Short mmCIF file of C-alpha atoms in Angstrom, two decimals:
data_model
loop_
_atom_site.label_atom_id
_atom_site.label_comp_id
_atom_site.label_asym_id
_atom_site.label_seq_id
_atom_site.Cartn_x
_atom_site.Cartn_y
_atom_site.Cartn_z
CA UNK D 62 145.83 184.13 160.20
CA UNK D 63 142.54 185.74 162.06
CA UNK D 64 140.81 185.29 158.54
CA UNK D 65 142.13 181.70 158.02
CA UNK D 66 140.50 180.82 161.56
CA UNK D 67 137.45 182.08 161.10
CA UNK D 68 136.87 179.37 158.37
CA UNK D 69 138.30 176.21 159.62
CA UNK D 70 141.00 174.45 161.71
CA UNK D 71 144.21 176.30 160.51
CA UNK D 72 147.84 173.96 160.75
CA UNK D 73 150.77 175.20 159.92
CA UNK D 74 153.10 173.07 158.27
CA UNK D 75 155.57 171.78 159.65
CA UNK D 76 158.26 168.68 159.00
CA UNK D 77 155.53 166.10 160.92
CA UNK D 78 152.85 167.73 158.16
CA UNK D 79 151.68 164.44 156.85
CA UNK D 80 151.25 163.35 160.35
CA UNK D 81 149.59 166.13 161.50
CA UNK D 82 147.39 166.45 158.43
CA UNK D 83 146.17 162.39 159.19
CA UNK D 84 144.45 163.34 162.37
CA UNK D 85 142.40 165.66 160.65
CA UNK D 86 141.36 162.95 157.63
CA UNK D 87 141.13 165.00 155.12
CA UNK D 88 139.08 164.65 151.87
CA UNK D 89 141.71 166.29 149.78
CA UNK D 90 144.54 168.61 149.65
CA UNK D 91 145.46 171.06 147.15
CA UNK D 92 147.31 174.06 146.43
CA UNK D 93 147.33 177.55 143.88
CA UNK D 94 151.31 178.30 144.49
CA UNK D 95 154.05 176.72 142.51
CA UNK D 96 156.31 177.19 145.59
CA UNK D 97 154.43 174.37 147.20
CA UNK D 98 153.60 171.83 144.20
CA UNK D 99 156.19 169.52 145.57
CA UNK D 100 154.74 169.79 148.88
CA UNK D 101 151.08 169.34 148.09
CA UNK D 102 152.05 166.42 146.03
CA UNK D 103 154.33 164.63 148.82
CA UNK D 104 151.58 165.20 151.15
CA UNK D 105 148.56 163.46 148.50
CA UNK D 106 150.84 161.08 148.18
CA UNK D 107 151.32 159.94 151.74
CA UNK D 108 147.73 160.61 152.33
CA UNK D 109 146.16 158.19 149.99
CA UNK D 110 144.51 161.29 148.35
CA UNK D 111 143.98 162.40 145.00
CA UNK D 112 146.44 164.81 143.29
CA UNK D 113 149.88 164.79 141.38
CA UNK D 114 152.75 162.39 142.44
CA UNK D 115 156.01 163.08 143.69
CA UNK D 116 157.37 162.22 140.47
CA UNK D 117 154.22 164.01 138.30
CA UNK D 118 155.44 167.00 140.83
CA UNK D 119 159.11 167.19 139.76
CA UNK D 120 158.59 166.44 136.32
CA UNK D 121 155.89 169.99 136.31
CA UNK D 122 158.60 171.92 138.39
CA UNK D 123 161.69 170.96 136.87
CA UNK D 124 161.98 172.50 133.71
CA UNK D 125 165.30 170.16 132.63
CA UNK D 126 163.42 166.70 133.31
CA UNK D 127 160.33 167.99 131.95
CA UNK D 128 162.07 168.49 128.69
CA UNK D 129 163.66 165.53 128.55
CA UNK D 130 160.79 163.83 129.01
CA UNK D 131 158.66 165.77 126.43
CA UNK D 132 161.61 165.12 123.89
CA UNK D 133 161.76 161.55 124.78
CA UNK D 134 158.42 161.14 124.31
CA UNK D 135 158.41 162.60 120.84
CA UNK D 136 156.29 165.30 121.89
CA UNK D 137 158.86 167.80 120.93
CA UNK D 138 162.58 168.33 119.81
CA UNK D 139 163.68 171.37 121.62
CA UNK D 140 167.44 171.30 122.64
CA UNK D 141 168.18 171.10 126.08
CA UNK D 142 170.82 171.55 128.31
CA UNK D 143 171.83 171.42 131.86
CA UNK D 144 174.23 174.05 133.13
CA UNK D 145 175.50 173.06 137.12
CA UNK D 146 178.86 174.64 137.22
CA UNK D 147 180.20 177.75 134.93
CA UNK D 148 182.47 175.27 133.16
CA UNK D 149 179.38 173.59 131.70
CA UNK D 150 178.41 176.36 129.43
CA UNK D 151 180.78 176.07 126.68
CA UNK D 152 179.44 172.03 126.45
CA UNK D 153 175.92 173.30 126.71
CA UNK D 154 176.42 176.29 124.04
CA UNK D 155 177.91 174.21 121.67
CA UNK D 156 174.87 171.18 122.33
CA UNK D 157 171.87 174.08 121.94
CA UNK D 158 173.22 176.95 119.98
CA UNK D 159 172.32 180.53 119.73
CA UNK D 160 170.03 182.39 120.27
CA UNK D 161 168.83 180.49 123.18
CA UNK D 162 166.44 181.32 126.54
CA UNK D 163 168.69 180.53 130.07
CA UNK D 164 166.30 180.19 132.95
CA UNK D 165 166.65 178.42 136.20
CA UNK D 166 165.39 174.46 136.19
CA UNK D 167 162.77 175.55 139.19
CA UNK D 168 161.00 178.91 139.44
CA UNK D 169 157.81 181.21 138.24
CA UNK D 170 157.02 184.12 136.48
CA UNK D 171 159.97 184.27 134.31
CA UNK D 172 162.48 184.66 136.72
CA UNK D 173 165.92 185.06 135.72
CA UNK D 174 165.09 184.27 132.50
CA UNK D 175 167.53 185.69 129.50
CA UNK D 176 167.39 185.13 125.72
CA UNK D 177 171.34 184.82 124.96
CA UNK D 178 171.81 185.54 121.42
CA UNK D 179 175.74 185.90 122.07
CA UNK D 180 178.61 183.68 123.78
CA UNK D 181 180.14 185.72 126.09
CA UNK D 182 177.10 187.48 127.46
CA UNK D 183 175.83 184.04 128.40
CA UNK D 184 179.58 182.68 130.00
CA UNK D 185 179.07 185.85 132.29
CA UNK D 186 175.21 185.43 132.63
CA UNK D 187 175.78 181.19 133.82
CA UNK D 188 178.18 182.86 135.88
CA UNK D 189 176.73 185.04 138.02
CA UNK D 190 173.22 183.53 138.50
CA UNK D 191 175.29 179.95 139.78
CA UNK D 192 177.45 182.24 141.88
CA UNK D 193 174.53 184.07 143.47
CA UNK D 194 172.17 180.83 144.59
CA UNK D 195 173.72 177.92 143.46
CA UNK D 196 170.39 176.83 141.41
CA UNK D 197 171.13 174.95 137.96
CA UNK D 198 170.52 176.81 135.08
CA UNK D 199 168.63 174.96 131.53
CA UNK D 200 170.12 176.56 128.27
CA UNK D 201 167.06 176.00 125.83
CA UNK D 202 166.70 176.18 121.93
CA UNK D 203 164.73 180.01 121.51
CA UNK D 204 161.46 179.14 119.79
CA UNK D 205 160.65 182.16 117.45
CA UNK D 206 156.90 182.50 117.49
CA UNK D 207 155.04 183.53 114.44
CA UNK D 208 153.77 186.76 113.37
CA UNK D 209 150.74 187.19 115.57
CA UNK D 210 149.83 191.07 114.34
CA UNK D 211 151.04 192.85 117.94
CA UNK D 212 149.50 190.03 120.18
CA UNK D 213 151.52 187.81 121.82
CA UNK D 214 153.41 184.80 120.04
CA UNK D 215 152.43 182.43 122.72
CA UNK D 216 149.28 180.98 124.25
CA UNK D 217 148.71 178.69 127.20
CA UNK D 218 146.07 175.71 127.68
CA UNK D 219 144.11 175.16 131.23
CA UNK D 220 143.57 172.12 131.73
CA UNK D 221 141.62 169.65 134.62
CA UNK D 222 143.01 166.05 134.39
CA UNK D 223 140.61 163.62 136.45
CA UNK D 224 141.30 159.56 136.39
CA UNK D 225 144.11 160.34 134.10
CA UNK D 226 141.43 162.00 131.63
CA UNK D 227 142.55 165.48 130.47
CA UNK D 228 139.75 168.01 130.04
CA UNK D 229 140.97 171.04 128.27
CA UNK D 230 139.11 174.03 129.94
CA UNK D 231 140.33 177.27 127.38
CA UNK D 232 143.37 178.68 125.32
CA UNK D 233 144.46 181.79 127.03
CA UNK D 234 145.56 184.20 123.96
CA UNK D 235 148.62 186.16 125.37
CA UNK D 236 149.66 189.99 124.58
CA UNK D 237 153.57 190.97 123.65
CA UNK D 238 155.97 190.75 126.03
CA UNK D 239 158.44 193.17 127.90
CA UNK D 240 162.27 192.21 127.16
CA UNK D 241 163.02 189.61 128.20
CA UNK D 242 160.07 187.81 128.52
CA UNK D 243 157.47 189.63 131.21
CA UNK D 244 153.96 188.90 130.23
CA UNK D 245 151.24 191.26 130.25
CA UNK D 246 148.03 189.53 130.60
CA UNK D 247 145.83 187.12 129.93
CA UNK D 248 142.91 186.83 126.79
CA UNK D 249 139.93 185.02 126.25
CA UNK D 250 139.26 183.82 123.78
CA UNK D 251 142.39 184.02 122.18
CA UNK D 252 142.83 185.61 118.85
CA UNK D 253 143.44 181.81 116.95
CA UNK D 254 141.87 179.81 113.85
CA UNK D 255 139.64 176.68 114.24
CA UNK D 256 142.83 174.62 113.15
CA UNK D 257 145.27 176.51 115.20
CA UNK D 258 143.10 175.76 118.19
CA UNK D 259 142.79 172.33 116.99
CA UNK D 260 146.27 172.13 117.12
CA UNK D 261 147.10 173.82 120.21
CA UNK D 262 144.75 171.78 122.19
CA UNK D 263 146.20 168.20 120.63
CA UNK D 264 149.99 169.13 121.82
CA UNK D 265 148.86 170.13 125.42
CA UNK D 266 147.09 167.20 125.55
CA UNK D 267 150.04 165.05 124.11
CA UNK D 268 151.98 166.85 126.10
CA UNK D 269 149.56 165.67 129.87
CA UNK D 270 150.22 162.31 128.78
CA UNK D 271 153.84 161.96 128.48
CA UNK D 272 154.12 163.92 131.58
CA UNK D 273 152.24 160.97 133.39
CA UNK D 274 149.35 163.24 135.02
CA UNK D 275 146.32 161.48 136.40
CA UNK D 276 144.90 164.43 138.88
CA UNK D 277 145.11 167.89 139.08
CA UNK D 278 144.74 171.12 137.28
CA UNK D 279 147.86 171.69 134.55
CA UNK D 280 148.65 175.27 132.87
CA UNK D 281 150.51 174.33 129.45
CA UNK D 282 152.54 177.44 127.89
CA UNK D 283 152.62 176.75 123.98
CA UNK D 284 154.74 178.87 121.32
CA UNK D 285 153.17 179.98 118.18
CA UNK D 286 156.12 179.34 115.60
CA UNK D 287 156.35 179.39 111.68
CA UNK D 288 156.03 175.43 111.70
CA UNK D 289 153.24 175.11 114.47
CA UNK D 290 152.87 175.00 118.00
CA UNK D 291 155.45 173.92 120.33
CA UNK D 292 155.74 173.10 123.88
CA UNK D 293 157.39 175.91 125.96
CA UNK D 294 156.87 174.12 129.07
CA UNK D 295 154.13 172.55 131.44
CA UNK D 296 153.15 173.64 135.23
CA UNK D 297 151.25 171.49 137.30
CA UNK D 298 148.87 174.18 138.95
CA UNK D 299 146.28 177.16 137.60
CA UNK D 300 147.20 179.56 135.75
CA UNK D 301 147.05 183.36 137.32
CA UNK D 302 143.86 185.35 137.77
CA UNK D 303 142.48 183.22 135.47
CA UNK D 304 139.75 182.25 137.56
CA UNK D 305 138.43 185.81 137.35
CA UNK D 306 138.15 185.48 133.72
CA UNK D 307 136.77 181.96 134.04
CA UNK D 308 133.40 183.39 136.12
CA UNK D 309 133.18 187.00 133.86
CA UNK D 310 133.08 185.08 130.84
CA UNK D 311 131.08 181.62 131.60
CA UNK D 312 129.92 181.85 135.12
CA UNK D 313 132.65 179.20 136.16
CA UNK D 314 134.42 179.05 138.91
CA UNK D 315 137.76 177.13 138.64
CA UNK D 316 138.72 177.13 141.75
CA UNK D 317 135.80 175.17 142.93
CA UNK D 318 136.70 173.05 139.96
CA UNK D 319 140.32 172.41 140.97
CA UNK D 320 138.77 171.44 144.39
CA UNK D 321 136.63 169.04 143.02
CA UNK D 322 139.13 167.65 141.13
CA UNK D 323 141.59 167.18 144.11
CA UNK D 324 138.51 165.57 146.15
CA UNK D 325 138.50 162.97 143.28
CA UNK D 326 135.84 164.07 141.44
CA UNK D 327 134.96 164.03 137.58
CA UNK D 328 134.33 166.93 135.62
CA UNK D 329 132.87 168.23 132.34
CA UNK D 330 133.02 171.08 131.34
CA UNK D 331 132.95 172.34 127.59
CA UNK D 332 136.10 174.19 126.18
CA UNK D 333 135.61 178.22 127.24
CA UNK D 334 135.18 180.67 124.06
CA UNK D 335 133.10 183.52 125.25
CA UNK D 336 131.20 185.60 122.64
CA UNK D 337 132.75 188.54 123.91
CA UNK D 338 136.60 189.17 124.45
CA UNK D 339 137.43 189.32 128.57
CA UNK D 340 141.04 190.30 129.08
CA UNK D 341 143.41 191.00 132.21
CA UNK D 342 146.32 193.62 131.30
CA UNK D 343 149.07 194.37 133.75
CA UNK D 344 151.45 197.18 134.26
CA UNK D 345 154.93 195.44 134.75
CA UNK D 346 157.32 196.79 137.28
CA UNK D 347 160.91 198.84 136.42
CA UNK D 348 163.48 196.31 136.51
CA UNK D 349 165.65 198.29 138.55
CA UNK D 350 166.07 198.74 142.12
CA UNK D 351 163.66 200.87 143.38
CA UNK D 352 160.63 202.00 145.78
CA UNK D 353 157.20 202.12 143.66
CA UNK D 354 154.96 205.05 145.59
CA UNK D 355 151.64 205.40 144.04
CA UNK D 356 150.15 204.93 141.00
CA UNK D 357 148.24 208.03 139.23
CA UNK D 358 145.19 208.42 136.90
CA UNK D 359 143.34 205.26 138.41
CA UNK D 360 140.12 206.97 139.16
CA UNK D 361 140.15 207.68 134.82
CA UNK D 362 140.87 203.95 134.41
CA UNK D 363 138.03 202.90 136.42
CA UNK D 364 135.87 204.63 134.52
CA UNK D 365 136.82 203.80 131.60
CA UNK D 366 134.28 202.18 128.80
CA UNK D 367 134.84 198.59 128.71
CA UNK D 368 137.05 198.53 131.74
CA UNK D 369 135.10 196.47 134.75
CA UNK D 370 138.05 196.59 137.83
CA UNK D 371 141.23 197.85 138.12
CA UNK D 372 143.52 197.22 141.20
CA UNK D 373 147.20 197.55 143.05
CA UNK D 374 149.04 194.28 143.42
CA UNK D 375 152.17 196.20 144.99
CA UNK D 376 151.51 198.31 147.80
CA UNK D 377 152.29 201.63 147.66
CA UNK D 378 156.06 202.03 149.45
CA UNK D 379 157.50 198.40 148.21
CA UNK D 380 161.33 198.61 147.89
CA UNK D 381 161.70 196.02 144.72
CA UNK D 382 164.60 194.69 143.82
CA UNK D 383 166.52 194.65 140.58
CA UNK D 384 164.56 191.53 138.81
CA UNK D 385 163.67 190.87 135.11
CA UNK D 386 160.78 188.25 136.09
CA UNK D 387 156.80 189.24 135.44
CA UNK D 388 156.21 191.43 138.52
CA UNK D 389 153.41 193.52 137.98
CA UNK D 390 152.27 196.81 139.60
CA UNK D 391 148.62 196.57 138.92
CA UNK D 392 146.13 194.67 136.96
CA UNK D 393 143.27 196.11 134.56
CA UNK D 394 140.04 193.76 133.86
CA UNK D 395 137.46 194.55 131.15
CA UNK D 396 135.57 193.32 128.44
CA UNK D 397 135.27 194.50 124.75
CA UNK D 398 132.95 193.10 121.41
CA UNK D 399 136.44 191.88 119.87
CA UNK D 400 139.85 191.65 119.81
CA UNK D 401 140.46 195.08 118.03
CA UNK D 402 138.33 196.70 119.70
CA UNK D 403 139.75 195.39 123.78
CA UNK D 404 143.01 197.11 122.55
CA UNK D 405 141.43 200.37 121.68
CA UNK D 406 140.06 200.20 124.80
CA UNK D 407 143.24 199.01 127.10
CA UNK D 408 144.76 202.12 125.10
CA UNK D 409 142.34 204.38 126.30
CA UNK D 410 142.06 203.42 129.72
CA UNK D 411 145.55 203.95 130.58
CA UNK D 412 146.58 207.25 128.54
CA UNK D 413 146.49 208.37 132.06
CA UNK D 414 148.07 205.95 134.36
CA UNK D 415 151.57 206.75 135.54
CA UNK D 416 153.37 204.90 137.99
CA UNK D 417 155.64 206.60 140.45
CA UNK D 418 158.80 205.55 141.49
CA UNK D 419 161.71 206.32 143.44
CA UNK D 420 165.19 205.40 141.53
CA UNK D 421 168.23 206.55 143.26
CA UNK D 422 166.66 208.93 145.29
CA UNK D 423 165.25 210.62 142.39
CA UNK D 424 161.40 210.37 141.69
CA UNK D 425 160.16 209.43 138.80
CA UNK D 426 157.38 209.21 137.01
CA UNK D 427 156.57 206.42 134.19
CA UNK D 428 153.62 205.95 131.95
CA UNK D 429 151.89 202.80 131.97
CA UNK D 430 152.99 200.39 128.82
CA UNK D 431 149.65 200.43 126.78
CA UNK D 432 149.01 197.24 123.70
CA UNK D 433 149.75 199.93 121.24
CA UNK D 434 153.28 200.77 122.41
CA UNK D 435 155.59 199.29 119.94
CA UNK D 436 158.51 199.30 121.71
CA UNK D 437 159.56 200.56 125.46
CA UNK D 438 162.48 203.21 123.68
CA UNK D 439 158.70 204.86 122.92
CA UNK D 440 158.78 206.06 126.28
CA UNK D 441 162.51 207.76 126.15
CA UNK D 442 165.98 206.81 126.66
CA UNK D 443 165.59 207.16 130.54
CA UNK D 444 162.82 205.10 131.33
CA UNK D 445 163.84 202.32 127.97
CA UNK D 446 166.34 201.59 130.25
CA UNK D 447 165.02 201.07 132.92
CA UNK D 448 161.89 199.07 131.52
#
């Protein structure tokens, strides 16, 4: 809060927030956080200023309607479900089939988010997760991605939509996940064809459009499978640290973009495809319970060729809970000639980096997942588990 004041009028909000906010006349409002989407749009809305709708704001945050609206649109054909009581499962395995991905219908960073592959795991899984906080659950068709040569089967499309125009800004290349689906980080360019790109860039835009957006910055997650891209879903905000990578790589800054944008604004600016490859790689967290302490070997990564900033995004003494979303412990940023050779040099940077933990009163200490792990039983039975 000091900070915040030193820069403007700071309000907090409150349940008179429109109110409030319409003494100050502001130009625009806007917002980073998925947690507030809603919010920010509710408050454009009553404003009279640019930015999504309430309706453009469910429709990005509610993973059910946003399906059914994709599918409706012919945009895709991905079989849905909605799961609001444990009783529903049985109707909603037999509409989707297995294997499938359950996820809540309004959240971030994969949480709670399972790939069922068997009946009974999921009865118990729809059973729990509805006990615990009561959120509905979407059973979804799995999309099996492509073989993408140990890089990520998924990519995701930044977009700025002003006057209802669409203005696709890059194609974030992706690398594997952690079971079940943690990310790792974020890659431009990303390793695609000309055609594949093509391609990518037509559904996300297809996608924009059935979705109804006129304003706003939109971060469109897109499976690479056998048959072509597919929609894995749409969120109505910027994608993380991507800004970093947006002023490494071409000097832009997107959050002065998205501002523009929300102040009603047009922009132009050509699609993003560095010469170079820039890349963020993160460290997820253990999945269990337990208290991260330190991390060790980050003076090595920091010097590291090719590697340009490495930092802590958990503080050192964090009790984390037992959680299979995308939390990560730290975040690596570099730059390398080309795709082969950023993993060589991810894989060099952290041949040091262990992350300290304390699990059940016992410390232990992990090393950090590098590209060129092929699976996390590489790091033993003790820690496989717990990864």
């Amino acid at each position: 809060m000091p900070l915040l004041t030193t820069t403007g009028q700071v309000l907090p909000l409150d349940t008179q927030d429109a109110q409030a906010l319409r003494r100050l006349r502001p130009d625009a409002v806007l917002t980073f956080s998925e947690r507030q989407v809603r919010r920010t749009a509710a408050l454009a809305e009553d404003l009279g200023l640019p930015g999504h709708t309430r309706r453009n704001a469910e429709l990005v945050t509610d993973k059910y309607q946003q399906r059914r609206e994709l599918n409706g649109a012919g945009v895709d054909a991905t079989r849905t479900a909605l799961i609001q009581t444990p009783d529903d499962w049985i109707a909603a395995h037999a509409d989707v089939g297995l294997p499938a991905v359950l996820k809540p219908t309004v959240g971030e960073g994969s949480r709670d988010t399972f790939l069922i592959d068997e009946p009974k795991t999921g009865a118990t899984l729809v059973r729990r997760a509805l006990t615990r906080d009561g959120v509905p659950r979407v059973l979804e068709q799995y999309l099996t991605g492509r073989d993408s040569d140990g890089y990520g089967s998924f990519v995701s499309v930044e977009s700025a939509i002003a006057h209802g125009d669409a203005i696709h800004l890059a194609i974030t290349g992706k690398f594997t996940q952690l079971p079940p689906f943690r990310e790792r980080g974020n890659i431009w360019p990303a390793r695609l064809t000309e055609d594949e790109a093509q391609r990518v860039l037509d559904l996300a835009g297809r996608a924009i459009r059935a979705l109804g957006l006129c304003t706003g910055l939109t971060h469109t997650e897109v499976k690479l499978t056998p048959d072509g891209p597919r929609v894995i879903e749409v969120n109505g905000r910027l994608g993380g640290h991507l800004n970093d990578l947006a002023i490494t790589s071409a000097g832009i800054n997107l959050i002065e973009l998205a501002g523009r944008v929300a102040l009603g604004e047009s922009v132009h600016v050509p699609l993003i495809r560095p010469d170079t490859v820039h890349f963020h790689y993160v460290s997820p967290s253990l999945t269990r319970r337990c208290r991260f302490v330190r991390a060790r070997g980050t003076s090595i990564v920091r010097q590291a060729p090719g590697i340009t900033g490495y930092r802590l995004l958990i503080p050192p003494g964090t009790e984390l809970e037992e959680s299979v979303m995308t939390r990560p412990v730290d975040i690596i940023q570099g730059v390398a000639d080309d795709h082969t050779t950023m993993l060589n040099v991810i894989d060099a940077a952290m041949a040091d980096l262990t992350h300290v933990y304390v699990v059940d009163g016992e410390t232990q200490f992990v090393p950090a997942i590098s590209p060129s792990t092929a699976t996390v039983a590489a790091l033993g039975d003790r820690a496989g588990r717990q990864w």
